[in-house]
PDB file of C-alpha atoms in Angstrom:
ATOM      1  CA  UNK A1452     -11.003  20.499   9.035  1.00  0.00           C
ATOM      2  CA  UNK A1453      -9.694  23.295   6.814  1.00  0.00           C
ATOM      3  CA  UNK A1454      -6.246  23.525   8.395  1.00  0.00           C
ATOM      4  CA  UNK A1455      -5.765  19.819   9.067  1.00  0.00           C
ATOM      5  CA  UNK A1456      -1.987  20.264   8.719  1.00  0.00           C
ATOM      6  CA  UNK A1457      -1.757  22.439  11.846  1.00  0.00           C
ATOM      7  CA  UNK A1458      -2.184  19.603  14.358  1.00  0.00           C
ATOM      8  CA  UNK A1459      -0.720  16.140  14.771  1.00  0.00           C
ATOM      9  CA  UNK A1460      -4.205  14.614  14.967  1.00  0.00           C
ATOM     10  CA  UNK A1461      -5.274  16.545  11.870  1.00  0.00           C
ATOM     11  CA  UNK A1462      -2.283  15.366   9.853  1.00  0.00           C
ATOM     12  CA  UNK A1463      -2.848  11.712  10.738  1.00  0.00           C
ATOM     13  CA  UNK A1464      -6.606  11.902  10.123  1.00  0.00           C
ATOM     14  CA  UNK A1465      -5.992  13.523   6.732  1.00  0.00           C
ATOM     15  CA  UNK A1466      -3.625  10.737   5.670  1.00  0.00           C
ATOM     16  CA  UNK A1467      -6.169   8.037   6.541  1.00  0.00           C
ATOM     17  CA  UNK A1468      -8.967  10.033   4.869  1.00  0.00           C
ATOM     18  CA  UNK A1469      -6.857  10.149   1.708  1.00  0.00           C
ATOM     19  CA  UNK A1470      -6.274   6.391   1.864  1.00  0.00           C
ATOM     20  CA  UNK A1471     -10.036   5.845   2.237  1.00  0.00           C
ATOM     21  CA  UNK A1472     -10.557   8.046  -0.835  1.00  0.00           C
ATOM     22  CA  UNK A1473      -7.983   5.939  -2.702  1.00  0.00           C
ATOM     23  CA  UNK A1474      -9.914   2.770  -1.905  1.00  0.00           C
ATOM     24  CA  UNK A1475     -13.198   4.304  -3.145  1.00  0.00           C
ATOM     25  CA  UNK A1476     -11.962   6.318  -6.148  1.00  0.00           C
ATOM     26  CA  UNK A1477      -9.875   4.733  -8.915  1.00  0.00           C
ATOM     27  CA  UNK A1478      -8.619   8.186  -9.987  1.00  0.00           C
ATOM     28  CA  UNK A1479      -7.381   9.267  -6.548  1.00  0.00           C
ATOM     29  CA  UNK A1480      -3.569   9.463  -6.107  1.00  0.00           C
ATOM     30  CA  UNK A1481      -3.725   7.189  -3.046  1.00  0.00           C
ATOM     31  CA  UNK A1482      -5.228   4.435  -5.195  1.00  0.00           C
ATOM     32  CA  UNK A1483      -1.801   3.607  -6.662  1.00  0.00           C
ATOM     33  CA  UNK A1484       0.890   3.755  -3.960  1.00  0.00           C
ATOM     34  CA  UNK A1485       4.489   2.801  -4.603  1.00  0.00           C
ATOM     35  CA  UNK A1486       5.385  -0.279  -2.568  1.00  0.00           C
ATOM     36  CA  UNK A1487       8.996  -1.111  -1.766  1.00  0.00           C
ATOM     37  CA  UNK A1488      10.383  -4.450  -0.628  1.00  0.00           C
ATOM     38  CA  UNK A1489      13.812  -6.061  -0.419  1.00  0.00           C
ATOM     39  CA  UNK A1490      14.681  -8.969  -2.730  1.00  0.00           C
ATOM     40  CA  UNK A1491      16.000 -12.227  -1.248  1.00  0.00           C
ATOM     41  CA  UNK A1492      19.491 -11.164  -2.365  1.00  0.00           C
ATOM     42  CA  UNK A1493      19.219  -7.760  -0.681  1.00  0.00           C
ATOM     43  CA  UNK A1494      18.255  -5.375  -3.485  1.00  0.00           C
ATOM     44  CA  UNK A1495      15.546  -2.764  -2.987  1.00  0.00           C
ATOM     45  CA  UNK A1496      12.609  -3.042  -5.370  1.00  0.00           C
ATOM     46  CA  UNK A1497       9.667  -0.715  -5.884  1.00  0.00           C
ATOM     47  CA  UNK A1498       6.424  -1.157  -7.765  1.00  0.00           C
ATOM     48  CA  UNK A1499       3.008   0.421  -8.058  1.00  0.00           C
ATOM     49  CA  UNK A1500       0.146  -1.546  -6.559  1.00  0.00           C
ATOM     50  CA  UNK A1501      -3.564  -0.912  -6.128  1.00  0.00           C
ATOM     51  CA  UNK A1502      -4.744   0.015  -2.639  1.00  0.00           C
ATOM     52  CA  UNK A1503      -7.713  -2.247  -1.810  1.00  0.00           C
ATOM     53  CA  UNK A1504      -8.408  -1.408   1.826  1.00  0.00           C
ATOM     54  CA  UNK A1505      -7.487   1.046   4.575  1.00  0.00           C
ATOM     55  CA  UNK A1506      -8.483   0.671   8.228  1.00  0.00           C
ATOM     56  CA  UNK A1507      -7.316   3.573  10.418  1.00  0.00           C
ATOM     57  CA  UNK A1508      -8.509   1.924  13.648  1.00  0.00           C
ATOM     58  CA  UNK A1509      -6.511  -1.268  13.059  1.00  0.00           C
ATOM     59  CA  UNK A1510      -3.741   0.646  11.267  1.00  0.00           C
ATOM     60  CA  UNK A1511      -3.834  -1.717   8.288  1.00  0.00           C
ATOM     61  CA  UNK A1512      -3.767  -1.218   4.530  1.00  0.00           C
ATOM     62  CA  UNK A1513      -4.658  -4.019   2.121  1.00  0.00           C
ATOM     63  CA  UNK A1514      -3.201  -4.892  -1.268  1.00  0.00           C
ATOM     64  CA  UNK A1515      -3.954  -7.755  -3.666  1.00  0.00           C
ATOM     65  CA  UNK A1516      -1.387  -9.625  -5.729  1.00  0.00           C
ATOM     66  CA  UNK A1517      -0.716 -12.792  -7.672  1.00  0.00           C
ATOM     67  CA  UNK A1518       0.551 -15.525  -5.361  1.00  0.00           C
ATOM     68  CA  UNK A1519       3.328 -16.330  -7.856  1.00  0.00           C
ATOM     69  CA  UNK A1520       4.576 -12.769  -8.250  1.00  0.00           C
ATOM     70  CA  UNK A1521       8.287 -12.340  -7.549  1.00  0.00           C
ATOM     71  CA  UNK A1522       7.440  -9.884  -4.753  1.00  0.00           C
ATOM     72  CA  UNK A1523       6.082 -12.814  -2.732  1.00  0.00           C
ATOM     73  CA  UNK A1524       9.551 -14.393  -2.496  1.00  0.00           C
ATOM     74  CA  UNK A1525      10.804 -11.067  -1.181  1.00  0.00           C
ATOM     75  CA  UNK A1526       7.969 -10.794   1.337  1.00  0.00           C
ATOM     76  CA  UNK A1527       8.370 -14.358   2.545  1.00  0.00           C
ATOM     77  CA  UNK A1528      12.004 -13.652   3.393  1.00  0.00           C
ATOM     78  CA  UNK A1529      11.471 -10.104   4.703  1.00  0.00           C
ATOM     79  CA  UNK A1530       7.772  -9.557   5.488  1.00  0.00           C
ATOM     80  CA  UNK A1531       7.977  -5.765   5.496  1.00  0.00           C
ATOM     81  CA  UNK A1532       7.072  -3.022   3.039  1.00  0.00           C
ATOM     82  CA  UNK A1533       7.495   0.688   2.676  1.00  0.00           C
ATOM     83  CA  UNK A1534       4.574   2.426   1.029  1.00  0.00           C
ATOM     84  CA  UNK A1535       4.790   5.890  -0.563  1.00  0.00           C
ATOM     85  CA  UNK A1536       2.108   8.229  -1.907  1.00  0.00           C
ATOM     86  CA  UNK A1537       2.308  11.813  -3.126  1.00  0.00           C
ATOM     87  CA  UNK A1538      -1.034  13.642  -3.165  1.00  0.00           C
ATOM     88  CA  UNK A1539      -0.445  16.913  -5.041  1.00  0.00           C
ATOM     89  CA  UNK A1540      -3.888  18.354  -4.243  1.00  0.00           C
ATOM     90  CA  UNK A1541      -3.243  17.986  -0.499  1.00  0.00           C
ATOM     91  CA  UNK A1542       0.481  18.770  -0.918  1.00  0.00           C
ATOM     92  CA  UNK A1543       1.092  15.722   1.255  1.00  0.00           C
ATOM     93  CA  UNK A1544       3.711  12.992   1.070  1.00  0.00           C
ATOM     94  CA  UNK A1545       2.695   9.862   2.957  1.00  0.00           C
ATOM     95  CA  UNK A1546       5.226   7.181   3.850  1.00  0.00           C
ATOM     96  CA  UNK A1547       4.364   4.033   5.786  1.00  0.00           C
ATOM     97  CA  UNK A1548       6.449   1.173   7.101  1.00  0.00           C
ATOM     98  CA  UNK A1549       4.458  -1.997   7.648  1.00  0.00           C
ATOM     99  CA  UNK A1550       4.714  -5.659   8.553  1.00  0.00           C
ATOM    100  CA  UNK A1551       3.037  -7.899   5.980  1.00  0.00           C
ATOM    101  CA  UNK A1552       0.865 -10.964   6.392  1.00  0.00           C
ATOM    102  CA  UNK A1553       0.220 -12.943   3.206  1.00  0.00           C
ATOM    103  CA  UNK A1554      -3.125 -14.747   2.917  1.00  0.00           C
ATOM    104  CA  UNK A1555      -4.435 -16.910   0.095  1.00  0.00           C
ATOM    105  CA  UNK A1556      -6.777 -19.816  -0.611  1.00  0.00           C
ATOM    106  CA  UNK A1557      -9.985 -20.331   1.333  1.00  0.00           C
ATOM    107  CA  UNK A1558      -9.178 -17.524   3.783  1.00  0.00           C
ATOM    108  CA  UNK A1559      -9.502 -14.910   1.018  1.00  0.00           C
ATOM    109  CA  UNK A1560     -12.165 -16.539  -1.160  1.00  0.00           C
ATOM    110  CA  UNK A1561     -14.833 -14.035  -0.036  1.00  0.00           C
ATOM    111  CA  UNK A1562     -12.621 -11.169  -1.287  1.00  0.00           C
ATOM    112  CA  UNK A1563     -12.008 -12.975  -4.591  1.00  0.00           C
ATOM    113  CA  UNK A1564     -15.757 -13.336  -5.069  1.00  0.00           C
ATOM    114  CA  UNK A1565     -16.136  -9.522  -4.860  1.00  0.00           C
ATOM    115  CA  UNK A1566     -13.544  -8.783  -7.564  1.00  0.00           C
ATOM    116  CA  UNK A1567     -15.107  -7.804 -10.907  1.00  0.00           C
ATOM    117  CA  UNK A1568     -14.404 -10.137 -13.823  1.00  0.00           C
ATOM    118  CA  UNK A1569     -12.113  -7.706 -15.653  1.00  0.00           C
ATOM    119  CA  UNK A1570      -9.974  -7.195 -12.526  1.00  0.00           C
ATOM    120  CA  UNK A1571      -9.576 -10.939 -11.978  1.00  0.00           C
ATOM    121  CA  UNK A1572      -7.327 -10.985 -15.063  1.00  0.00           C
ATOM    122  CA  UNK A1573      -4.474  -9.832 -12.813  1.00  0.00           C
ATOM    123  CA  UNK A1574      -4.467 -13.095 -10.866  1.00  0.00           C
ATOM    124  CA  UNK A1575      -3.460 -16.109 -12.900  1.00  0.00           C
ATOM    125  CA  UNK A1576      -0.940 -15.831 -15.697  1.00  0.00           C
ATOM    126  CA  UNK A1577       1.040 -18.553 -17.446  1.00  0.00           C
ATOM    127  CA  UNK A1578       3.965 -18.589 -17.222  1.00  0.00           C
ATOM    128  CA  UNK A1579       4.079 -17.030 -13.720  1.00  0.00           C
ATOM    129  CA  UNK A1580       4.833 -13.290 -13.363  1.00  0.00           C
ATOM    130  CA  UNK A1581       8.494 -12.437 -13.851  1.00  0.00           C
ATOM    131  CA  UNK A1582       9.277 -15.509 -15.971  1.00  0.00           C
ATOM    132  CA  UNK A1583      11.397 -14.800 -19.069  1.00  0.00           C
ATOM    133  CA  UNK A1584       9.399 -15.099 -22.306  1.00  0.00           C
ATOM    134  CA  UNK A1585      10.515 -14.989 -25.962  1.00  0.00           C
ATOM    135  CA  UNK A1586       8.046 -12.332 -27.106  1.00  0.00           C
ATOM    136  CA  UNK A1587       6.184  -9.570 -25.279  1.00  0.00           C
ATOM    137  CA  UNK A1588       2.829 -11.343 -25.486  1.00  0.00           C
ATOM    138  CA  UNK A1589       3.933 -14.955 -24.886  1.00  0.00           C
ATOM    139  CA  UNK A1590       1.697 -15.405 -21.868  1.00  0.00           C
ATOM    140  CA  UNK A1591      -1.898 -16.333 -21.159  1.00  0.00           C
ATOM    141  CA  UNK A1592      -4.100 -14.738 -18.518  1.00  0.00           C
ATOM    142  CA  UNK A1593      -6.504 -17.172 -16.885  1.00  0.00           C
ATOM    143  CA  UNK A1594      -8.195 -15.819 -13.763  1.00  0.00           C
ATOM    144  CA  UNK A1595      -7.600 -18.318 -10.987  1.00  0.00           C
ATOM    145  CA  UNK A1596      -8.633 -17.859  -7.349  1.00  0.00           C
ATOM    146  CA  UNK A1597      -5.796 -20.217  -6.366  1.00  0.00           C
ATOM    147  CA  UNK A1598      -3.279 -17.538  -7.426  1.00  0.00           C
ATOM    148  CA  UNK A1599      -4.998 -14.678  -5.581  1.00  0.00           C
ATOM    149  CA  UNK A1600      -3.210 -13.353  -2.496  1.00  0.00           C
ATOM    150  CA  UNK A1601      -3.987 -10.569  -0.041  1.00  0.00           C
ATOM    151  CA  UNK A1602      -1.263  -8.548   1.636  1.00  0.00           C
ATOM    152  CA  UNK A1603      -2.412  -7.203   4.996  1.00  0.00           C
ATOM    153  CA  UNK A1604       0.081  -4.470   5.818  1.00  0.00           C
ATOM    154  CA  UNK A1605       0.083  -3.719   9.552  1.00  0.00           C
ATOM    155  CA  UNK A1606       1.399  -0.174   9.717  1.00  0.00           C
ATOM    156  CA  UNK A1607       4.180   0.324  12.261  1.00  0.00           C
ATOM    157  CA  UNK A1608       5.438   3.816  11.350  1.00  0.00           C
ATOM    158  CA  UNK A1609       3.948   6.788   9.489  1.00  0.00           C
ATOM    159  CA  UNK A1610       5.891   9.784   8.183  1.00  0.00           C
ATOM    160  CA  UNK A1611       3.910  12.711   6.743  1.00  0.00           C
ATOM    161  CA  UNK A1612       5.287  15.804   5.024  1.00  0.00           C
ATOM    162  CA  UNK A1613       2.959  18.678   4.138  1.00  0.00           C
ATOM    163  CA  UNK A1614       4.479  21.058   1.592  1.00  0.00           C
ATOM    164  CA  UNK A1615       2.207  24.050   2.144  1.00  0.00           C
ATOM    165  CA  UNK A1616       3.345  27.651   2.524  1.00  0.00           C
ATOM    166  CA  UNK A1617       5.235  26.489   5.609  1.00  0.00           C
ATOM    167  CA  UNK A1618       6.397  22.909   5.459  1.00  0.00           C
ATOM    168  CA  UNK A1619       5.381  20.570   8.267  1.00  0.00           C
ATOM    169  CA  UNK A1620       6.511  17.030   9.007  1.00  0.00           C
ATOM    170  CA  UNK A1621       5.105  14.577  11.527  1.00  0.00           C
ATOM    171  CA  UNK A1622       5.970  11.002  12.512  1.00  0.00           C
ATOM    172  CA  UNK A1623       3.724   8.450  14.174  1.00  0.00           C
ATOM    173  CA  UNK A1624       4.420   5.037  15.661  1.00  0.00           C
ATOM    174  CA  UNK A1625       2.208   2.126  16.607  1.00  0.00           C
ATOM    175  CA  UNK A1626       4.477   1.680  19.660  1.00  0.00           C
ATOM    176  CA  UNK A1627       3.179   4.918  21.245  1.00  0.00           C
ATOM    177  CA  UNK A1628      -0.419   4.499  20.070  1.00  0.00           C
ATOM    178  CA  UNK A1629       0.036   6.990  17.221  1.00  0.00           C
ATOM    179  CA  UNK A1630       0.634   9.973  19.545  1.00  0.00           C
ATOM    180  CA  UNK A1631       2.703  11.723  16.886  1.00  0.00           C
ATOM    181  CA  UNK A1632       5.779  13.895  16.948  1.00  0.00           C
ATOM    182  CA  UNK A1633       6.625  16.968  14.905  1.00  0.00           C
ATOM    183  CA  UNK A1634       9.897  16.663  12.957  1.00  0.00           C
ATOM    184  CA  UNK A1635      11.936  19.223  11.110  1.00  0.00           C
ATOM    185  CA  UNK A1636      10.943  18.970   7.467  1.00  0.00           C
TER     186      UNK A1636
END
């Protein structure tokens, strides 16, 4: 659809198409969204993560992480994330709010088995991620499926802003089956 930004359905479909492209293409802007959580002591924290899955029917995006990452303490206390992507080519800002389910161990072993060897280096570091170390390289990476975790982010809200010749903004909610509503940009 050439003018996808002219309809609510077109805007939402475009956002999910871009997420699908981010899953497939390591160079796509949606591949590396910014994920925000809240620390156990109430501070906001943001980080870049790799998008590993996007299911528009279920309204779920998937991320992988180390089970001992400090973000897991945040997510255990407040199992919610905000996700942000800016796609300059589409002139589209995508913001999601999602509830997070953390899975690890046998339930995610099939996903671990699909991860290429070089990418497994991100899961299993000693000392654990976020631990103070004396020198920059005082750690050892040892791929370990026991430290691999999957974050299933069940999208609850979507906010899209298209910065074309005329700006358009739309919001969507799981609670109304993604009907969509135009907002003032």
